[in-house]
mmCIF file of C-alpha atoms and ligand atoms in Angstrom:
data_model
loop_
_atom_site.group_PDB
_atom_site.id
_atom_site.type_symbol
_atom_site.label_atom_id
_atom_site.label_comp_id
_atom_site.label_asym_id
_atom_site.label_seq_id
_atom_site.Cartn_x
_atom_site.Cartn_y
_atom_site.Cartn_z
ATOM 1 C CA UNK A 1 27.594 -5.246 17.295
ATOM 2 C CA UNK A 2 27.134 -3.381 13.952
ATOM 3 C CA UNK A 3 25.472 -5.923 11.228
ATOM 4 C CA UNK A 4 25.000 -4.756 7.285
ATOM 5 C CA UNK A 5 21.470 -5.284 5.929
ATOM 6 C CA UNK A 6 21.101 -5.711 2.137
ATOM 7 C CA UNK A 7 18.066 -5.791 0.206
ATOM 8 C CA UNK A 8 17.170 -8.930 -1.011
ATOM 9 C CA UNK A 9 14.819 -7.353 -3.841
ATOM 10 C CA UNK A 10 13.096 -4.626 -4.840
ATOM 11 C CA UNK A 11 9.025 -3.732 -5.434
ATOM 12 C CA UNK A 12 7.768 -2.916 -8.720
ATOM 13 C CA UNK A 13 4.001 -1.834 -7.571
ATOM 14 C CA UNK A 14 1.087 -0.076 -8.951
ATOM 15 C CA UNK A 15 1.701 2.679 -6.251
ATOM 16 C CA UNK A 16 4.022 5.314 -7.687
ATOM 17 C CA UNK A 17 3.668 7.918 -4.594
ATOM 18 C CA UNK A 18 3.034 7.767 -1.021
ATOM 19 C CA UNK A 19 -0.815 9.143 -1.181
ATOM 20 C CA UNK A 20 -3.905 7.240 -1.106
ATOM 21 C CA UNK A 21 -1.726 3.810 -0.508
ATOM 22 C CA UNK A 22 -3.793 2.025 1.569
ATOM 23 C CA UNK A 23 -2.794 1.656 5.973
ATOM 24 C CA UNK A 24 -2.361 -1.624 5.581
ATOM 25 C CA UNK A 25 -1.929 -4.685 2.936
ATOM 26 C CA UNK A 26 -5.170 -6.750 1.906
ATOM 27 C CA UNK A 27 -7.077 -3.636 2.449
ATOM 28 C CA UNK A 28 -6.986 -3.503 -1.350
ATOM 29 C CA UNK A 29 -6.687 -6.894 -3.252
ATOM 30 C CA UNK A 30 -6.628 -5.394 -6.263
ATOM 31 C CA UNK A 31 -3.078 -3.967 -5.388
ATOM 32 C CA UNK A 32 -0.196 -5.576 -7.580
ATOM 33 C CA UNK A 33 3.462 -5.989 -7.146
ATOM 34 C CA UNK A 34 6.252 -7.500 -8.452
ATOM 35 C CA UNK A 35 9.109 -8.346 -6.019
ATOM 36 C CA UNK A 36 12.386 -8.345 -8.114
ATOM 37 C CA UNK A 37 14.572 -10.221 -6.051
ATOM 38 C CA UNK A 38 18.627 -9.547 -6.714
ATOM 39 C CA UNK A 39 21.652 -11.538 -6.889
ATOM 40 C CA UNK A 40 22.049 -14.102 -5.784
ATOM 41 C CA UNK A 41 18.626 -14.405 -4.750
ATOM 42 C CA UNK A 42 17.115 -14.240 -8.566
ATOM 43 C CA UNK A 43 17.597 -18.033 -8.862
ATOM 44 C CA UNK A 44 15.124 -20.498 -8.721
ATOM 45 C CA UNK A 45 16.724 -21.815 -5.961
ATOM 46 C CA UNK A 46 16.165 -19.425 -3.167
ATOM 47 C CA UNK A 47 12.394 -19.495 -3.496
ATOM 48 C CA UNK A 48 12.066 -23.519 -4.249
ATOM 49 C CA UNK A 49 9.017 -24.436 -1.974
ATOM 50 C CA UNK A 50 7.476 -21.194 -1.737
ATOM 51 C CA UNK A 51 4.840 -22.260 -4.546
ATOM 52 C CA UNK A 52 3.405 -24.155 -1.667
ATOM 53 C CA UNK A 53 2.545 -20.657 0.400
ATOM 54 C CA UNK A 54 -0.496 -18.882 -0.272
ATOM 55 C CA UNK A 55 0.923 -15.471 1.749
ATOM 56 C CA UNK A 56 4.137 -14.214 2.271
ATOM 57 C CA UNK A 57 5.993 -11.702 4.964
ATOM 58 C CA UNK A 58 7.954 -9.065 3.934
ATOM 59 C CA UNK A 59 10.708 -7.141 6.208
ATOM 60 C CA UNK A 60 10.935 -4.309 4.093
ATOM 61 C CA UNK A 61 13.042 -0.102 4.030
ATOM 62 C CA UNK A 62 10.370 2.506 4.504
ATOM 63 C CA UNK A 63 12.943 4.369 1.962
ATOM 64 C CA UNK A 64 10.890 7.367 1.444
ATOM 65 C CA UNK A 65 10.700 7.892 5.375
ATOM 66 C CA UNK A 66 13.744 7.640 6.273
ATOM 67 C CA UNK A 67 14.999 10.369 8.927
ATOM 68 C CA UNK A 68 18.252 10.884 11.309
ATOM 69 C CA UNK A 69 16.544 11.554 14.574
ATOM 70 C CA UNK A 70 14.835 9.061 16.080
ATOM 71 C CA UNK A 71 10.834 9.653 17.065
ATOM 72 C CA UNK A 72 9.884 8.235 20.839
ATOM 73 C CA UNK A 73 5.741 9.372 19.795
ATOM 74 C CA UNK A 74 4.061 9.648 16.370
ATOM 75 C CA UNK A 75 0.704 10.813 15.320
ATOM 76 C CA UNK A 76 -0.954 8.008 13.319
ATOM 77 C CA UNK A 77 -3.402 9.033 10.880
ATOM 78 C CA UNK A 78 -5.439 6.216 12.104
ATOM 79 C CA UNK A 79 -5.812 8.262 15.142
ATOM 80 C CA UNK A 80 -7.055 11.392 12.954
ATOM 81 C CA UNK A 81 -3.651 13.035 12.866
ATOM 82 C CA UNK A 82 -3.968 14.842 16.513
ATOM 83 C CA UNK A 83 -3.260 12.125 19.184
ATOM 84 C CA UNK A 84 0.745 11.211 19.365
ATOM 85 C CA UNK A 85 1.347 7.480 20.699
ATOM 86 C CA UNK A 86 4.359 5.713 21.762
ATOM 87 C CA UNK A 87 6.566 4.424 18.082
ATOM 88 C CA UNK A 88 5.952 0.976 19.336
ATOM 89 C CA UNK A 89 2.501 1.263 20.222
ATOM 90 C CA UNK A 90 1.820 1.602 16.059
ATOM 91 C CA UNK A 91 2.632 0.711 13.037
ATOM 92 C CA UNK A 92 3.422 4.546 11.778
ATOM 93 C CA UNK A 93 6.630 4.706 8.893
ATOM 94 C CA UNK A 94 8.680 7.168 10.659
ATOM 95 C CA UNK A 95 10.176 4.480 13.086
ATOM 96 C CA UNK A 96 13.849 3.441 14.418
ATOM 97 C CA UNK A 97 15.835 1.419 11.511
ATOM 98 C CA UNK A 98 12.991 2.080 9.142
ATOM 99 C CA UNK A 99 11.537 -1.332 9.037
ATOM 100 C CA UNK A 100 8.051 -1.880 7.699
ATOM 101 C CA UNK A 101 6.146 -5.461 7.911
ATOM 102 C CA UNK A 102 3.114 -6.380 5.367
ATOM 103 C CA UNK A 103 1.419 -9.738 5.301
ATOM 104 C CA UNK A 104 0.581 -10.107 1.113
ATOM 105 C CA UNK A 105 -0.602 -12.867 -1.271
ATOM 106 C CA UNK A 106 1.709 -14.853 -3.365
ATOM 107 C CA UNK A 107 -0.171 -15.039 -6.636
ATOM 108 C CA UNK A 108 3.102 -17.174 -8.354
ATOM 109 C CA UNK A 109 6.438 -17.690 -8.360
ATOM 110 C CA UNK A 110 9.166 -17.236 -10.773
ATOM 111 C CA UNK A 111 13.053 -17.764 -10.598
ATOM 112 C CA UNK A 112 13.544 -14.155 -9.719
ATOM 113 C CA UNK A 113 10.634 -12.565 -9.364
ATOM 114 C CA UNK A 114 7.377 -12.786 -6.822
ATOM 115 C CA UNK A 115 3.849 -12.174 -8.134
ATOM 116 C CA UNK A 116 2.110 -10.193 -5.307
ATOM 117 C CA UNK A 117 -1.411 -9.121 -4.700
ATOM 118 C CA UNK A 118 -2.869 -6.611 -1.640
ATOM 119 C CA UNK A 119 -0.158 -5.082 -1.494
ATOM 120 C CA UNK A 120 0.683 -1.138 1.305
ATOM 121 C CA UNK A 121 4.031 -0.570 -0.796
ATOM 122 C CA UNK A 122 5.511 2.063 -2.855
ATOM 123 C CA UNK A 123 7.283 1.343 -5.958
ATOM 124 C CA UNK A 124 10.980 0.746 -5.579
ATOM 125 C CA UNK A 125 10.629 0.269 -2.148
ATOM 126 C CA UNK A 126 13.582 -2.475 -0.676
ATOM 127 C CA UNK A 127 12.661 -5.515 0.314
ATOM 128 C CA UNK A 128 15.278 -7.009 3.247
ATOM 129 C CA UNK A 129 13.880 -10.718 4.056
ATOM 130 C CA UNK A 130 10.621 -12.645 2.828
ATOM 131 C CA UNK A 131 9.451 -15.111 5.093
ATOM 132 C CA UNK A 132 5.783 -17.789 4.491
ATOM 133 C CA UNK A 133 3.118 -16.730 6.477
ATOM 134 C CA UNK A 134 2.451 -19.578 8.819
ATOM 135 C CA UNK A 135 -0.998 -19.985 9.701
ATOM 136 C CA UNK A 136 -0.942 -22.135 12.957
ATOM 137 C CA UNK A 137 1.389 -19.297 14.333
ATOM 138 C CA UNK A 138 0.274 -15.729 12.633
ATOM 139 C CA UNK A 139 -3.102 -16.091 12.978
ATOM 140 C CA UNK A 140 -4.574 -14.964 16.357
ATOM 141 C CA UNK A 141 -8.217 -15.209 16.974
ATOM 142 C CA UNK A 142 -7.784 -13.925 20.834
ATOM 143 C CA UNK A 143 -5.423 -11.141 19.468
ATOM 144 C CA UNK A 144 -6.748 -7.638 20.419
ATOM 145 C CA UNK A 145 -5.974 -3.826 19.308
ATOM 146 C CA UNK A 146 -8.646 -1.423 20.612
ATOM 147 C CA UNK A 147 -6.591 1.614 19.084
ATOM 148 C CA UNK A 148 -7.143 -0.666 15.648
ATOM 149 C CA UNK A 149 -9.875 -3.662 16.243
ATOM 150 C CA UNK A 150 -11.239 -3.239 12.616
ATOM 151 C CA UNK A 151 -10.391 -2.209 9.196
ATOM 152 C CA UNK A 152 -11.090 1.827 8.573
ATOM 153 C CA UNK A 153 -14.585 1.828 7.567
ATOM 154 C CA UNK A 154 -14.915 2.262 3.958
ATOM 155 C CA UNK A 155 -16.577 5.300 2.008
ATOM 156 C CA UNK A 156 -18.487 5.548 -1.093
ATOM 157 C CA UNK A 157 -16.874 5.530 -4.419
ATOM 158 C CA UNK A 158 -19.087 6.456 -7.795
ATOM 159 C CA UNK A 159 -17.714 7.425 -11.186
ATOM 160 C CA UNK A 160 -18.531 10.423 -14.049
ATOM 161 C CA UNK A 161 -19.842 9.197 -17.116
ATOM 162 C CA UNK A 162 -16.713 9.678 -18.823
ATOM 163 C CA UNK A 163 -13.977 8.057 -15.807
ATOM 164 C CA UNK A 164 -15.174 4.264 -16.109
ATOM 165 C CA UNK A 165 -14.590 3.839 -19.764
ATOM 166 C CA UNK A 166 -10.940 5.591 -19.304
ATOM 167 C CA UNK A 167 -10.615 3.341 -16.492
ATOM 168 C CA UNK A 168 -12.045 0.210 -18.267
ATOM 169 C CA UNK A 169 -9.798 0.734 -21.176
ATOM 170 C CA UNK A 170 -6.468 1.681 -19.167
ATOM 171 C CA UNK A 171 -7.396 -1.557 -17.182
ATOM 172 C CA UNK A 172 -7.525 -3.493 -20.710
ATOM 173 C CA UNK A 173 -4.109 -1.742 -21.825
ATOM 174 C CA UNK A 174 -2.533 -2.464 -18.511
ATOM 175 C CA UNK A 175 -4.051 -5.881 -17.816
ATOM 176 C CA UNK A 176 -4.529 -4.663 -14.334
ATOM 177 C CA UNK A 177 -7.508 -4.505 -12.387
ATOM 178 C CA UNK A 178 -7.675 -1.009 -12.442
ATOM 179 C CA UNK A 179 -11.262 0.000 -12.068
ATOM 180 C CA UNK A 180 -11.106 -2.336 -9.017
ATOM 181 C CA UNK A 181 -7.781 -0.674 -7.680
ATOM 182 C CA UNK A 182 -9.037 3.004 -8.073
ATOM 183 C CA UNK A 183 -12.293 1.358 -6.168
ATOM 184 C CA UNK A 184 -10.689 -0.347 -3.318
ATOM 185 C CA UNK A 185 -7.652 2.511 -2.557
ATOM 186 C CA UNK A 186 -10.565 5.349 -2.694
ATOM 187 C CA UNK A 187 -12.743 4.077 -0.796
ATOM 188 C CA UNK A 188 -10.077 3.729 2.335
ATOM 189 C CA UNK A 189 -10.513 7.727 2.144
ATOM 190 C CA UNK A 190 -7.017 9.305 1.452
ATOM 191 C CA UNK A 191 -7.773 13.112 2.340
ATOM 192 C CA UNK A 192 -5.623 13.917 5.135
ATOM 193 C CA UNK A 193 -7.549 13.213 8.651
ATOM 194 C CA UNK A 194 -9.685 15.968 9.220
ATOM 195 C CA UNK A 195 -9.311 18.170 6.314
ATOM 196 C CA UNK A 196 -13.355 19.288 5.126
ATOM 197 C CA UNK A 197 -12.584 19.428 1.294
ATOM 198 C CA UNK A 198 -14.982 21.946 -0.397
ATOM 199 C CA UNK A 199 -16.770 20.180 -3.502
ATOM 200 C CA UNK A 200 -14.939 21.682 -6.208
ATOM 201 C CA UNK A 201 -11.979 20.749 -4.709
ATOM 202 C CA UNK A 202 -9.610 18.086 -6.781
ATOM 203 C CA UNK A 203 -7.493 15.305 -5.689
ATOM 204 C CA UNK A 204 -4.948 13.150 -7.761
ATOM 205 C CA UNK A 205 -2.982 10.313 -7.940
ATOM 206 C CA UNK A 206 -0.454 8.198 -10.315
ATOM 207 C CA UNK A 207 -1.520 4.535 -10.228
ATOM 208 C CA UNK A 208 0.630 2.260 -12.365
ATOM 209 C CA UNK A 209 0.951 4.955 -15.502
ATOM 210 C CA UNK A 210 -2.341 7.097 -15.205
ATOM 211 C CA UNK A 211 -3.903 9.733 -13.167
ATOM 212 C CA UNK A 212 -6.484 9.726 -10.975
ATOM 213 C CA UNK A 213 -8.420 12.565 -10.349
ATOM 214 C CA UNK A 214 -11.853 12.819 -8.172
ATOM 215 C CA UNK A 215 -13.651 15.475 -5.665
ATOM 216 C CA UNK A 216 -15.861 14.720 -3.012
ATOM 217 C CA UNK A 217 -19.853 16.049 -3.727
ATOM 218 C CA UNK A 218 -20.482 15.076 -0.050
ATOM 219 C CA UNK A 219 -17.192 14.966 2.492
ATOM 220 C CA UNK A 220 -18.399 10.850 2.953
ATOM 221 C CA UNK A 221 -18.299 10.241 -1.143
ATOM 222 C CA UNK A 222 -15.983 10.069 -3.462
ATOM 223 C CA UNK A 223 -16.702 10.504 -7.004
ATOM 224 C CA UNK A 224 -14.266 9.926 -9.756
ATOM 225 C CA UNK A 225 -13.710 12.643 -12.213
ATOM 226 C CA UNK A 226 -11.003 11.175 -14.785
ATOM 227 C CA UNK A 227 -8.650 8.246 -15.487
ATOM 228 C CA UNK A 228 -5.933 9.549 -17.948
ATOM 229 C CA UNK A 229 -2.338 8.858 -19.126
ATOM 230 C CA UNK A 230 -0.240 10.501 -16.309
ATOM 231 C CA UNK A 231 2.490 12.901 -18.116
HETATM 232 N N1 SAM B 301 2.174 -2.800 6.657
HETATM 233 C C1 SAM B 301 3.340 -1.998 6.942
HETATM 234 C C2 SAM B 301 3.703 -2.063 8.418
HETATM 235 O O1 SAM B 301 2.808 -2.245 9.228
HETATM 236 O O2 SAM B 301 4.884 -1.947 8.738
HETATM 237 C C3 SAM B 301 3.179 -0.572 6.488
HETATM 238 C C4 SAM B 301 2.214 0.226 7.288
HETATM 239 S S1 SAM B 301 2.374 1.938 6.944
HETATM 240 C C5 SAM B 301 1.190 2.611 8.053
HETATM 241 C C6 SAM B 301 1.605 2.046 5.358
HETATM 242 C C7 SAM B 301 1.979 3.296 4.626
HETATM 243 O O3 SAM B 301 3.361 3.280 4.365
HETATM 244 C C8 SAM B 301 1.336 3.404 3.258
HETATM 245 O O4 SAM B 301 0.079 4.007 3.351
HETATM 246 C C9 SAM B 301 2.338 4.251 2.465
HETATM 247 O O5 SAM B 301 1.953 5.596 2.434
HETATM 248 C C10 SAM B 301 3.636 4.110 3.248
HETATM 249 N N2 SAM B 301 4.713 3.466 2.502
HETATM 250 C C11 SAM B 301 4.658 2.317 1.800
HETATM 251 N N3 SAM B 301 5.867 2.025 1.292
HETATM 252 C C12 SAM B 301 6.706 3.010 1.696
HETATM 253 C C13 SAM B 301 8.084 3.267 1.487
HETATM 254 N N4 SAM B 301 8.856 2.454 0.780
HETATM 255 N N5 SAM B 301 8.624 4.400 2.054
HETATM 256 C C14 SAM B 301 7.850 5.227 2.787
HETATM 257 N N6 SAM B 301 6.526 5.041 3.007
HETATM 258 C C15 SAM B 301 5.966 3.943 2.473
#
């Protein structure tokens, strides 16, 4: 049986390109989204009750990993890049139908529009169901992963003289919690597994409408160099 999927909304998030998005959601609270939801879903109707959820499910495209050929083994980063695993033994992008799942906070609810927090999703991406978390149900305290038992442990993050006031003030433009976004998305470490970056290398990245740029003085330590309008 062939069956049409349509998205039921699309993401509006801080995250503007693949890099330095965080493996997972809640791995940086400070992460915002807004889920524009489409017709005929943009009523108040279709989310009446769902100010009673605290987190939400979302079924969501990987759109910008989207391929023909289907993969029977990836390479999670996770893993450090060099040890393939069965497709359904992670939770790697390239993957049959393109599906991604992320568990993230409902922070309100409009007619037509979802207020998200801790969010692992790039702007526009599609959104194809939303479903309340259920705790009873999604919670597992026997559950076990050894290939993934804890969160990626975290490195340090420390800021030039001149980055925290750029960030401070781009957070007051914004009204974002920027400072705490550039924090939280760093410190998950978003060089490429295994690549030794010499000090005066520099990294970027476009959060919301500004770039990020830092180097690492020690390959365990971040430190950021600027926060400025992105071009
Ligand atoms: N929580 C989801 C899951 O388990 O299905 C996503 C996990 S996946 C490992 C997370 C990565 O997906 C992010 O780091 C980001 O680079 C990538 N990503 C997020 N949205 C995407 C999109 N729309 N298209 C392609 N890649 C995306």
């Amino acid at each position: 049986m062939q069956h049409t999927v349509t998205p039921v909304g699309i993401v509006r998030s801080c995250f503007k390109e693949k890099f330095a998005i965080p493996r997972q959601p809640q791995l940086a609270p400070a992460a915002r989204a807004v889920l524009e939801l489409l017709p005929p879903f943009d009523q108040g109707d279709a989310v009446a009750g769902l100010e009673q959820v605290s987190h939400v499910w979302l079924l969501f495209l990987f759109h910008q990993a989207l391929e023909d050929k289907p993969r029977l083994k990836v390479r999670p980063p996770r893993l450090g890049g060099n040890k393939s695993m069965g497709v359904f033994a992670t939770r790697a992008t390239h993957r049959p139908n393109g599906i991604g799942q992320s568990v993230v906070r409902l922070e309100g609810v409009e007619a037509g529009r979802l207020l998200l927090s801790g969010v692992d999703l790039l702007d526009g991406t599609p959104v194809l169901d939303i479903k309340p978390y259920v705790p009873y149900a999604d919670s597992l305290s026997e559950a076990t992963n050894t290939m993934a038992s804890a969160a990626p442990p975290a490195i340090a993050v420390h800021w030039s003289d001149s980055a925290l006031p750029q960030a401070r003030e781009h957070a007051l433009r914004l009204q974002q919690p920027l400072v705490e976004l550039i924090e939280q998305c760093l410190a998950q470490d978003p060089r490429p597994a295994y690549q030794v970056p010499p000090a005066e290398r520099v990294y970027g990245v476009k959060l919301w409408d500004v770039q990020v740029r830092w180097h690492y003085p020690h390959p365990e330590q971040i430190r950021v160099l600027e926060v400025v309008a992105a071009d």
